[in-house]
Coordinates of C-alpha atoms in Angstrom, one line a residue:
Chain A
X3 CA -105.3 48.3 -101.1
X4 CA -108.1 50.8 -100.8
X5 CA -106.6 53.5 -99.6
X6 CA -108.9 56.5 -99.2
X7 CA -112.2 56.2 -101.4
X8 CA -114.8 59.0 -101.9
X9 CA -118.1 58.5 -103.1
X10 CA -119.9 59.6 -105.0
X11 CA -117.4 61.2 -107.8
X12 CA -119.9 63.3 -109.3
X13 CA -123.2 65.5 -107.9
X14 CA -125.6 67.7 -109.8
X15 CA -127.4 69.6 -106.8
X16 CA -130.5 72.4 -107.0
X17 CA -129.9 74.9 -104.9
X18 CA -131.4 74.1 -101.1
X19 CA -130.7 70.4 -102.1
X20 CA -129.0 68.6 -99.2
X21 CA -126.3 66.0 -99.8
X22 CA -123.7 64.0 -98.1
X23 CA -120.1 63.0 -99.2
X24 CA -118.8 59.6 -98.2
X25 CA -114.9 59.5 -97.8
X26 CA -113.9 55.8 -96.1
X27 CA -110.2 54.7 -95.3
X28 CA -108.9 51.4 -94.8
X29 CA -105.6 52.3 -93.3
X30 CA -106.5 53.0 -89.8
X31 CA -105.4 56.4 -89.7
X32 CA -106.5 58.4 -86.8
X33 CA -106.8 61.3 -88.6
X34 CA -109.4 62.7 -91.9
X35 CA -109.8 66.0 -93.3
X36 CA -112.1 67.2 -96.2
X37 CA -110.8 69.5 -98.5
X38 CA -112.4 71.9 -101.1
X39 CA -110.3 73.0 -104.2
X40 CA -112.1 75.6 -106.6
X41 CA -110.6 76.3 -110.1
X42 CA -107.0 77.3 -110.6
X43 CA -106.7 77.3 -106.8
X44 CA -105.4 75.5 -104.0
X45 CA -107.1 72.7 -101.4
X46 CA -108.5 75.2 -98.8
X47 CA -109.4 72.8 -95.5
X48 CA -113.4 72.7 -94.5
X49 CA -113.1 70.4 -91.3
X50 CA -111.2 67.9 -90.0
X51 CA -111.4 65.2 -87.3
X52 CA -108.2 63.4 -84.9
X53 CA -110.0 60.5 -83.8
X54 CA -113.3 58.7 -84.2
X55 CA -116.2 61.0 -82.4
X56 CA -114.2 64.4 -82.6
X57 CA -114.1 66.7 -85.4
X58 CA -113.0 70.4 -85.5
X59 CA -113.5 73.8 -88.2
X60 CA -111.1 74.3 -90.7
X61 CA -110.5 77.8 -92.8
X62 CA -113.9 77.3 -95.1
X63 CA -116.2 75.8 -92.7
X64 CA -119.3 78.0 -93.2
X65 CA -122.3 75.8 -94.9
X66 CA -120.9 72.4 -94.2
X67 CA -121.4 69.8 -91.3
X68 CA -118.9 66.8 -90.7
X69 CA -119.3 63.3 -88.5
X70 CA -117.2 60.4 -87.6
X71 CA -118.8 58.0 -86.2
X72 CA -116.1 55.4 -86.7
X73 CA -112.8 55.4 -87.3
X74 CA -113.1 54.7 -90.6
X75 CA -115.6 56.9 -92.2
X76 CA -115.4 60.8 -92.5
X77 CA -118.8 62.1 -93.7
X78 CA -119.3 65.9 -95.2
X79 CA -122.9 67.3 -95.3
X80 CA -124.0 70.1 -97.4
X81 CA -127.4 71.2 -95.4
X82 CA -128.7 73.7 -98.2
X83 CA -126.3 73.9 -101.2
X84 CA -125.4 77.0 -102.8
X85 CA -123.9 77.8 -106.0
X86 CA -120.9 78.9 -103.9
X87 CA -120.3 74.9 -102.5
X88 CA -119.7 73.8 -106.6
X89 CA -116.1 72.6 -106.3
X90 CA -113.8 69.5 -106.1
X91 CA -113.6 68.0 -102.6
X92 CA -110.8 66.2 -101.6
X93 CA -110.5 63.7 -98.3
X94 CA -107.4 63.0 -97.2
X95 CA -106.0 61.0 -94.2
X96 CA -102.9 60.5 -92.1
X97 CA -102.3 57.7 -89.6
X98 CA -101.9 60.8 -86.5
X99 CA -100.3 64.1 -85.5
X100 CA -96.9 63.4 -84.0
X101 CA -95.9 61.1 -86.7
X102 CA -95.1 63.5 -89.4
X103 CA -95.5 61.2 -92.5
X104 CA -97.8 61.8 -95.7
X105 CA -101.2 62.6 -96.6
X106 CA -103.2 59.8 -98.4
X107 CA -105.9 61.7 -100.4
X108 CA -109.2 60.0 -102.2
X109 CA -109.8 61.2 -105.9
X110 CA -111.9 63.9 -105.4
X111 CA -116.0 64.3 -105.7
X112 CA -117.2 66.9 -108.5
X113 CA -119.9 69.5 -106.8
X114 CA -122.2 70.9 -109.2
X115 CA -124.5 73.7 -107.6
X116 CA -127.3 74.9 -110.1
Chain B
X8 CA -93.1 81.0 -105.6
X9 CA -96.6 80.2 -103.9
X10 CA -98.4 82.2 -102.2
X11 CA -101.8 81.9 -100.5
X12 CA -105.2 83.6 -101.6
X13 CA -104.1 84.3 -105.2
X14 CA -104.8 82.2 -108.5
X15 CA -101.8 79.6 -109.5
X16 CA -98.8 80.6 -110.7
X17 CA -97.2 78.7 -113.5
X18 CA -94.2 77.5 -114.7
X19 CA -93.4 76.8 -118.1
X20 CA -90.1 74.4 -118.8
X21 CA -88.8 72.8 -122.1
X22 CA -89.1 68.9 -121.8
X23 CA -85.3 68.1 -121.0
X24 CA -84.6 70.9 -118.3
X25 CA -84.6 71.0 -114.8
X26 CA -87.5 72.8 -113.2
X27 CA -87.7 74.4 -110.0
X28 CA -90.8 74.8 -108.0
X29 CA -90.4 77.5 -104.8
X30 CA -92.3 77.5 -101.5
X31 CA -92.0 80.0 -98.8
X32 CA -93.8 79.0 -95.0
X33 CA -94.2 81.6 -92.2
X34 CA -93.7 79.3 -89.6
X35 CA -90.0 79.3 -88.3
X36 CA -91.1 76.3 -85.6
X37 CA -92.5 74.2 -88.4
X38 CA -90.1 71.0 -88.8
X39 CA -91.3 69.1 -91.5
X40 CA -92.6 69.8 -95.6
X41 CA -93.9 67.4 -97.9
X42 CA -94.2 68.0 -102.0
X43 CA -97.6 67.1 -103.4
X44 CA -98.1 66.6 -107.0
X45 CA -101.8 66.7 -108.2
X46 CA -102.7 66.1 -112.2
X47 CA -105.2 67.2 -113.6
X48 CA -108.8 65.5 -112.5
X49 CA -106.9 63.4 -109.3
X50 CA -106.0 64.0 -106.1
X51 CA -102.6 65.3 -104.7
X52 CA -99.9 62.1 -104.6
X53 CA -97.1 62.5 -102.3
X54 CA -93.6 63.0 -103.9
X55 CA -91.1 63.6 -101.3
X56 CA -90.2 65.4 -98.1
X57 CA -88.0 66.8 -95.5
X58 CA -87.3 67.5 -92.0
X59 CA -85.8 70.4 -90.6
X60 CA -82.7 68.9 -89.6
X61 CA -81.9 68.6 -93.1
X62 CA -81.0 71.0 -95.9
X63 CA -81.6 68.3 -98.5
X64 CA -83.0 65.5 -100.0
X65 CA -82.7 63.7 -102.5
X66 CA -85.6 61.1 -104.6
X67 CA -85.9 59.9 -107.8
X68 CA -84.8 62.9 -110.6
X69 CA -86.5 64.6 -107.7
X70 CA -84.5 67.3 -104.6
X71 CA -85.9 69.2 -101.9
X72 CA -84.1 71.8 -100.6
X73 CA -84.7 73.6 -97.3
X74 CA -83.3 76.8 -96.5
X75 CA -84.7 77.4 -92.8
X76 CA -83.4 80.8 -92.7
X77 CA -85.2 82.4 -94.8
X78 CA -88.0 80.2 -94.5
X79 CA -87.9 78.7 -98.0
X80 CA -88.3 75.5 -99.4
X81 CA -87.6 74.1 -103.2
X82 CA -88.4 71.1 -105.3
X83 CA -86.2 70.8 -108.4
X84 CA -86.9 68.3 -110.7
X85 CA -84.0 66.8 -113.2
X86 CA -84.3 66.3 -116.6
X87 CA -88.3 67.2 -116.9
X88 CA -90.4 65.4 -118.9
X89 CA -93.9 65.6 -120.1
X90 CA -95.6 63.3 -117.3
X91 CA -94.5 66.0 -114.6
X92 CA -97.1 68.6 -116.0
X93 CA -99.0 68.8 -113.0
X94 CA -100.0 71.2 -109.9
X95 CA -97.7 71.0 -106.8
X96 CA -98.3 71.8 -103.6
X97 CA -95.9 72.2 -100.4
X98 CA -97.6 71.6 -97.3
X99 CA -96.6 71.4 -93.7
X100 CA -98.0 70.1 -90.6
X101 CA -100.2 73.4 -88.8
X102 CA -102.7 73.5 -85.5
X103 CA -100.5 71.7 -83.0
X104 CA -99.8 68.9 -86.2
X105 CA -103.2 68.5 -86.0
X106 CA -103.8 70.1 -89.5
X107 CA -102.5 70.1 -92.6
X108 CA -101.8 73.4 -94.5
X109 CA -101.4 73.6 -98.0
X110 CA -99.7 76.4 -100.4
X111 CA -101.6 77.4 -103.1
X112 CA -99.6 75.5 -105.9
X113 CA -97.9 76.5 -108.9
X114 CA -99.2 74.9 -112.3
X115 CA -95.8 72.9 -114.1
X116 CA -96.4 73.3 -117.8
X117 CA -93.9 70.9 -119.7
X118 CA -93.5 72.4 -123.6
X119 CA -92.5 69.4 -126.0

């Protein structure tokens, strides 16, 4: 199994460089977040979404734009990168609110910002 | 103890004893907690967790312990050994169980 894969696992960006992080799951789980995690610190949520077509702010949302356009796939768009976007970001998914079970989470993409 | 915002704490145990990892939540309605453990260049793997009808749980050298009063949870792990250096997180459903929130972690450092 799968599971949650992100791609791609590392990025070099320039500053105003757009990009887009790929997380897919195989698992049919209603619900995907994305996750950023900066050094020495914990997974601060950017956005997430409950359902193909729907996605909603986290905490950190500045800077970023998200899209699910099917139930599978949970994209993460950097517009304009700044140095401030360098971190690790995680995807995670669950198979729905309600069910109270575990997160499944990818293994992470490494932002560079220059 | 975790606390959000701030840098990881860390805790340092001698391979052979038990370590115990503290969480505190603010929510008093929340009603369920999972333990994430996350080493070093992976994502976080799910180790156990608890509802709030329980006070414990026990897994694999692993227990959970809930205190609902004073809103404080616990992971102790028997016997520690090296491959439990790692960060872990306590999270809990947040948003209507639409979100997942996530402590800030404390760093388990495992002295041989």
């Amino acid at each position: 199994n799968a599971g949650v894969t992100q791609t791609p696992k590392f990025r070099v960006l320039k500053t105003g460089q757009s990009m887009t992080l790929l997380c897919a799951q195989d698992m049919n789980h209603e619900y995907m977040y994305w996750y950023r995690q900066d050094p020495g610190m914990g997974l601060r949520l950017i956005h997430y979404s409950v359902g193909e077509g729907t996605t909603a702010k986290g905490e950190v949302p500045d800077g970023y734009n998200v899209s699910r356009l099917k139930k599978q796939n949970f994209l993460l768009g950097l517009e304009s990168a700044a140095p401030s976007q360098t971190s690790v970001y995680f995807c995670a998914s669950i198979p729905g609110a309600g069910l109270n079970t575990e997160a499944f989470f990818g293994q992470g993409t490494r932002l560079t910002v220059v | 103890g975790e606390s959000v915002g701030l840098h990881l704490p860390t805790l340092s145990v001698q391979e052979g004893d038990n370590s115990i990892i503290n969480c505190a939540y603010s929510n008093s309605a929340s009603d369920y907690f999972i333990w994430y453990k996350q080493e070093s260049g992976k994502g976080p793997q799910f180790i156990i967790d608890i509802r709030s009808n329980m006070d414990k749980r026990q897994g694999q050298r692993v227990t959970v312990l809930l205190n609902k009063t004073v809103k404080h949870l616990s992971l102790q792990i028997a016997a520690t050994q090296p491959g439990d250096s790692a960060v872990y997180f306590c999270a809990e459903p947040s948003g209507g169980g639409n979100k997942l929130t996530f402590g800030t972690g404390t760093q388990l450092k495992v002295e041989l």
